[in-house]
Amino acid sequence: DSLGGPPPGIDVGPRGFVVATEIYDVPMSASRAASMLERQVTEERQKRGRAMAAERKKNLLAEKKAWEDMMRNPGMREDKEAAERRERMMERLRDEIDEDTKKRQERAKEILGKMPDIEEVTPQSALEQAVKEARSEVKRLRKLRASGKGLGEVSDEADLTYAFDDDDMNTSTADDDDELEARPKSGADKAREAADRAASGGRPRLPGDADVTRGEIDIEVKSTSKASSGPLTVEVSSNYNTEQSDPPMRKHCFQYTIRITNDSKTDTVQLLSRRFEIQTVGSSMKDVVQGEGVTGRQPILKPGEVFEYTSTAPLSVRPIGTTEIAARMRGEYRYITLQDGQDTATTEQVGNGGDAGAELAMFHFVFPEEQRVKPFKPSDDEDEEDDDDDEPPATPAPKSSASSAKTATPPPAPKSSASPASTLPGDSDMTSGDIAIAISDSSNTLTDGVRVQVTSTYRPERSDMGMQKHCFAYNIRITNESPSQAIQLVSRRFEIQTIGSTNKDVVQGPGVTGRQPILKPGESFEYTSTAPLSVRPMMEKTPVVARMAGEYNFVLLGEDGTTPLSSTPLQAKLGMFHFILPAMEGV
């Protein structure tokens, strides 16, 4: 005040002072700007982290409540899902009817030059038409059941009196059946087909085998198969994967190993694509899974060579008392025979789908004893009979891998192929998403003369971004680099942590893909497996969705190549690597 107050346009405010930059228009320093920007970024990250933590807590509470509700009322969840499916079907039905009506009106206007008088299709009349078609469908299904041609999908005890008159339920003629077969597809039929397509996740579907639908298998149940087609022999063996299964949630995971051998003495072949048909027990449809390559590759097999890989089949299925199977699977591998001097298939050959197919013969995914439902015995007399069929058929021991490793006959394995998964505290950088180490989808580690190499790839055909389901394939190659010492792999242990998780899942068990291979000096054992992950990516921070590391336990063998020198195993480290999402538009 003694100097006449502040300069014009300067507001002192409640502080009682102003800084020089406000008077002389001095630009902000770079360090101050960087400090302000860093503070804003930190605040935004903290805000986003709190929101994500709240969302995770909300989801966990919702999952816990859903689990508790299902335990208290086992049928409530199925009833709710059925009601939602009915509502979606009715909505599609209404949309189909509206679209059909509009097309008929437009077509009639083109022909007649004016809009014809067409009876208005109201939601009520559409519903009546749908009920009428449902009545015809029920009569057809019950006729099939009465004639022994199929189980049908409508129970005789179902309460249908609200929609059916007694006379209508007891009358049916051959003309009715002819009419059902001959009539064109209605909007309701199209809506049902659309609902089926949605339920299958967009994959093609085919009518299933009747015995699998009924759950009364009329052929021999085998968890293995072997078939020769031209120069190729395809063998498969399957087993239950306890560590990736969750029986209370009806999630059962199976592991299957495919071995493809080129039996030709002169021809080199290249595998181009695969096509599988899978039908779960109780389902009336088969899911068709197809795609280029095998585990992301199109391997070339020279005369006598073998390609082997292991994959998983996560199934949502409920065991039933009439059979021990969970699903049936068969398929085909398309291939070409390479000409002299030809290194790989041409684009035209790949586009044409190859020269021929190698059959993957039918086999079954069989529930282990502890997961089966005890069959119902209708009479007391049968209780006295011997249970000769209770034990599943013996499964042949799988052969050696695609490389030069040999497999010794391991001791009898326990029913569970691996110990149940446990957890450990996770890495903080994986929890926050701010990865603190170099990101790599592979690793190469040498420990005590044993080298373990791993590479991982994304499997988009088995992933669903909308459902936060991401599947990866990882290829492991274990090499004995000792100059004179043979070894035998006896067990494995992995630690896996998904992005955003506070814990690591620990997976361990005997053997490798169900075997305990022996590796002589210089020999290798190689296999491919899959990691289906349920995880919400943090693409704004990192493309990493999971981190994995572990070790393989092995023993040194004596001069005979089979006798262990010690009962204490050594460890070959599986170096840390990451499962990385590829760059995808909109992610």
mmCIF file of N, CA, C and O in Angstrom, residues 307-347:
data_model
loop_
_atom_site.group_PDB
_atom_site.id
_atom_site.type_symbol
_atom_site.label_atom_id
_atom_site.label_comp_id
_atom_site.label_asym_id
_atom_site.label_seq_id
_atom_site.Cartn_x
_atom_site.Cartn_y
_atom_site.Cartn_z
ATOM 1 N N PHE A 307 5.894 -85.818 -35.175
ATOM 2 C CA PHE A 307 5.526 -84.542 -34.550
ATOM 3 C C PHE A 307 4.559 -84.848 -33.414
ATOM 4 O O PHE A 307 3.582 -85.567 -33.605
ATOM 5 N N GLU A 308 4.841 -84.320 -32.247
ATOM 6 C CA GLU A 308 4.016 -84.608 -31.078
ATOM 7 C C GLU A 308 3.733 -83.318 -30.316
ATOM 8 O O GLU A 308 4.611 -82.456 -30.192
ATOM 9 N N TYR A 309 2.518 -83.163 -29.816
ATOM 10 C CA TYR A 309 2.188 -82.001 -28.995
ATOM 11 C C TYR A 309 1.092 -82.385 -28.007
ATOM 12 O O TYR A 309 0.386 -83.374 -28.182
ATOM 13 N N THR A 310 0.993 -81.595 -26.953
ATOM 14 C CA THR A 310 -0.028 -81.796 -25.928
ATOM 15 C C THR A 310 -0.883 -80.548 -25.828
ATOM 16 O O THR A 310 -0.365 -79.423 -25.827
ATOM 17 N N SER A 311 -2.189 -80.733 -25.754
ATOM 18 C CA SER A 311 -3.110 -79.614 -25.641
ATOM 19 C C SER A 311 -4.147 -79.935 -24.574
ATOM 20 O O SER A 311 -4.170 -81.041 -24.021
ATOM 21 N N THR A 312 -4.984 -78.963 -24.265
ATOM 22 C CA THR A 312 -6.014 -79.147 -23.246
ATOM 23 C C THR A 312 -7.390 -78.908 -23.834
ATOM 24 O O THR A 312 -7.550 -78.156 -24.798
ATOM 25 N N ALA A 313 -8.383 -79.557 -23.229
ATOM 26 C CA ALA A 313 -9.784 -79.388 -23.623
ATOM 27 C C ALA A 313 -10.585 -79.043 -22.373
ATOM 28 O O ALA A 313 -10.985 -79.931 -21.627
ATOM 29 N N PRO A 314 -10.805 -77.744 -22.098
ATOM 30 C CA PRO A 314 -11.633 -77.365 -20.953
ATOM 31 C C PRO A 314 -13.113 -77.537 -21.301
ATOM 32 O O PRO A 314 -13.613 -76.921 -22.242
ATOM 33 N N LEU A 315 -13.810 -78.382 -20.561
ATOM 34 C CA LEU A 315 -15.201 -78.717 -20.860
ATOM 35 C C LEU A 315 -16.109 -78.270 -19.727
ATOM 36 O O LEU A 315 -15.761 -78.397 -18.554
ATOM 37 N N SER A 316 -17.277 -77.747 -20.085
ATOM 38 C CA SER A 316 -18.320 -77.447 -19.117
ATOM 39 C C SER A 316 -19.360 -78.553 -19.226
ATOM 40 O O SER A 316 -20.194 -78.555 -20.131
ATOM 41 N N VAL A 317 -19.283 -79.525 -18.324
ATOM 42 C CA VAL A 317 -20.107 -80.719 -18.463
ATOM 43 C C VAL A 317 -20.368 -81.300 -17.077
ATOM 44 O O VAL A 317 -19.554 -81.148 -16.163
ATOM 45 N N ARG A 318 -21.515 -81.940 -16.923
ATOM 46 C CA ARG A 318 -21.883 -82.571 -15.655
ATOM 47 C C ARG A 318 -21.804 -84.085 -15.816
ATOM 48 O O ARG A 318 -22.384 -84.649 -16.741
ATOM 49 N N PRO A 319 -21.070 -84.789 -14.929
ATOM 50 C CA PRO A 319 -21.041 -86.260 -15.015
ATOM 51 C C PRO A 319 -22.443 -86.835 -14.812
ATOM 52 O O PRO A 319 -23.249 -86.296 -14.047
ATOM 53 N N ILE A 320 -22.742 -87.921 -15.521
ATOM 54 C CA ILE A 320 -24.032 -88.591 -15.363
ATOM 55 C C ILE A 320 -23.787 -90.056 -15.021
ATOM 56 O O ILE A 320 -22.714 -90.595 -15.285
ATOM 57 N N GLY A 321 -24.796 -90.679 -14.436
ATOM 58 C CA GLY A 321 -24.612 -92.010 -13.894
ATOM 59 C C GLY A 321 -24.586 -93.135 -14.899
ATOM 60 O O GLY A 321 -24.205 -94.251 -14.564
ATOM 61 N N THR A 322 -24.982 -92.864 -16.165
ATOM 62 C CA THR A 322 -25.069 -93.946 -17.143
ATOM 63 C C THR A 322 -23.801 -94.162 -17.935
ATOM 64 O O THR A 322 -23.712 -95.103 -18.717
ATOM 65 N N THR A 323 -22.805 -93.296 -17.769
ATOM 66 C CA THR A 323 -21.551 -93.457 -18.514
ATOM 67 C C THR A 323 -20.435 -92.743 -17.787
ATOM 68 O O THR A 323 -20.675 -91.809 -17.016
ATOM 69 N N GLU A 324 -19.203 -93.192 -18.036
ATOM 70 C CA GLU A 324 -18.048 -92.545 -17.427
ATOM 71 C C GLU A 324 -17.421 -91.480 -18.321
ATOM 72 O O GLU A 324 -16.463 -90.821 -17.918
ATOM 73 N N ILE A 325 -17.927 -91.271 -19.532
ATOM 74 C CA ILE A 325 -17.288 -90.320 -20.438
ATOM 75 C C ILE A 325 -17.803 -88.905 -20.184
ATOM 76 O O ILE A 325 -18.921 -88.700 -19.715
ATOM 77 N N ALA A 326 -16.936 -87.933 -20.510
ATOM 78 C CA ALA A 326 -17.325 -86.528 -20.480
ATOM 79 C C ALA A 326 -17.588 -86.001 -21.884
ATOM 80 O O ALA A 326 -18.426 -85.118 -22.073
ATOM 81 N N ALA A 327 -16.882 -86.550 -22.874
ATOM 82 C CA ALA A 327 -17.041 -86.073 -24.248
ATOM 83 C C ALA A 327 -16.437 -87.087 -25.211
ATOM 84 O O ALA A 327 -15.655 -87.958 -24.821
ATOM 85 N N ARG A 328 -16.816 -86.937 -26.461
ATOM 86 C CA ARG A 328 -16.270 -87.747 -27.563
ATOM 87 C C ARG A 328 -15.634 -86.790 -28.572
ATOM 88 O O ARG A 328 -16.167 -85.718 -28.841
ATOM 89 N N MET A 329 -14.513 -87.212 -29.141
ATOM 90 C CA MET A 329 -13.791 -86.335 -30.072
ATOM 91 C C MET A 329 -13.242 -87.162 -31.228
ATOM 92 O O MET A 329 -12.829 -88.306 -31.063
ATOM 93 N N ARG A 330 -13.263 -86.579 -32.399
ATOM 94 C CA ARG A 330 -12.623 -87.151 -33.587
ATOM 95 C C ARG A 330 -12.203 -85.972 -34.457
ATOM 96 O O ARG A 330 -12.563 -84.822 -34.192
ATOM 97 N N GLY A 331 -11.442 -86.246 -35.511
ATOM 98 C CA GLY A 331 -11.031 -85.124 -36.349
ATOM 99 C C GLY A 331 -10.172 -85.546 -37.519
ATOM 100 O O GLY A 331 -10.112 -86.728 -37.903
ATOM 101 N N GLU A 332 -9.478 -84.570 -38.081
ATOM 102 C CA GLU A 332 -8.675 -84.786 -39.286
ATOM 103 C C GLU A 332 -7.594 -83.718 -39.368
ATOM 104 O O GLU A 332 -7.810 -82.561 -38.984
ATOM 105 N N TYR A 333 -6.437 -84.102 -39.860
ATOM 106 C CA TYR A 333 -5.354 -83.177 -40.175
ATOM 107 C C TYR A 333 -5.169 -83.156 -41.696
ATOM 108 O O TYR A 333 -4.982 -84.210 -42.317
ATOM 109 N N ARG A 334 -5.234 -81.987 -42.293
ATOM 110 C CA ARG A 334 -5.005 -81.849 -43.734
ATOM 111 C C ARG A 334 -3.512 -81.649 -43.980
ATOM 112 O O ARG A 334 -2.820 -80.950 -43.220
ATOM 113 N N TYR A 335 -3.012 -82.263 -45.052
ATOM 114 C CA TYR A 335 -1.580 -82.186 -45.323
ATOM 115 C C TYR A 335 -1.335 -82.214 -46.823
ATOM 116 O O TYR A 335 -2.228 -82.541 -47.622
ATOM 117 N N ILE A 336 -0.101 -81.888 -47.216
ATOM 118 C CA ILE A 336 0.333 -82.025 -48.607
ATOM 119 C C ILE A 336 1.638 -82.818 -48.627
ATOM 120 O O ILE A 336 2.367 -82.868 -47.634
ATOM 121 N N THR A 337 1.902 -83.439 -49.756
ATOM 122 C CA THR A 337 3.184 -84.110 -49.985
ATOM 123 C C THR A 337 4.080 -83.162 -50.772
ATOM 124 O O THR A 337 3.728 -82.731 -51.874
ATOM 125 N N LEU A 338 5.210 -82.777 -50.195
ATOM 126 C CA LEU A 338 6.118 -81.828 -50.846
ATOM 127 C C LEU A 338 6.855 -82.514 -51.987
ATOM 128 O O LEU A 338 7.297 -83.668 -51.871
ATOM 129 N N GLN A 339 6.984 -81.794 -53.089
ATOM 130 C CA GLN A 339 7.708 -82.303 -54.248
ATOM 131 C C GLN A 339 9.214 -82.149 -54.039
ATOM 132 O O GLN A 339 9.673 -81.434 -53.134
ATOM 133 N N ASP A 340 9.996 -82.835 -54.857
ATOM 134 C CA ASP A 340 11.456 -82.728 -54.773
ATOM 135 C C ASP A 340 11.874 -81.276 -54.956
ATOM 136 O O ASP A 340 11.458 -80.608 -55.919
ATOM 137 N N GLY A 341 12.691 -80.782 -54.039
ATOM 138 C CA GLY A 341 13.161 -79.408 -54.110
ATOM 139 C C GLY A 341 12.212 -78.393 -53.501
ATOM 140 O O GLY A 341 12.544 -77.202 -53.438
ATOM 141 N N GLN A 342 11.028 -78.809 -53.066
ATOM 142 C CA GLN A 342 10.062 -77.890 -52.477
ATOM 143 C C GLN A 342 10.274 -77.830 -50.963
ATOM 144 O O GLN A 342 10.229 -78.845 -50.276
ATOM 145 N N ASP A 343 10.498 -76.613 -50.447
ATOM 146 C CA ASP A 343 10.786 -76.453 -49.023
ATOM 147 C C ASP A 343 9.528 -76.365 -48.178
ATOM 148 O O ASP A 343 9.508 -76.846 -47.036
ATOM 149 N N THR A 344 8.493 -75.738 -48.703
ATOM 150 C CA THR A 344 7.269 -75.559 -47.926
ATOM 151 C C THR A 344 6.080 -75.411 -48.867
ATOM 152 O O THR A 344 6.255 -75.255 -50.091
ATOM 153 N N ALA A 345 4.880 -75.464 -48.318
ATOM 154 C CA ALA A 345 3.664 -75.381 -49.131
ATOM 155 C C ALA A 345 3.503 -73.986 -49.733
ATOM 156 O O ALA A 345 3.879 -72.977 -49.112
ATOM 157 N N THR A 346 2.957 -73.936 -50.927
ATOM 158 C CA THR A 346 2.684 -72.656 -51.563
ATOM 159 C C THR A 346 1.391 -72.071 -51.011
ATOM 160 O O THR A 346 0.583 -72.759 -50.374
ATOM 161 N N THR A 347 1.197 -70.782 -51.275
ATOM 162 C CA THR A 347 -0.035 -70.118 -50.826
ATOM 163 C C THR A 347 -1.258 -70.776 -51.441
ATOM 164 O O THR A 347 -2.299 -70.944 -50.778
#
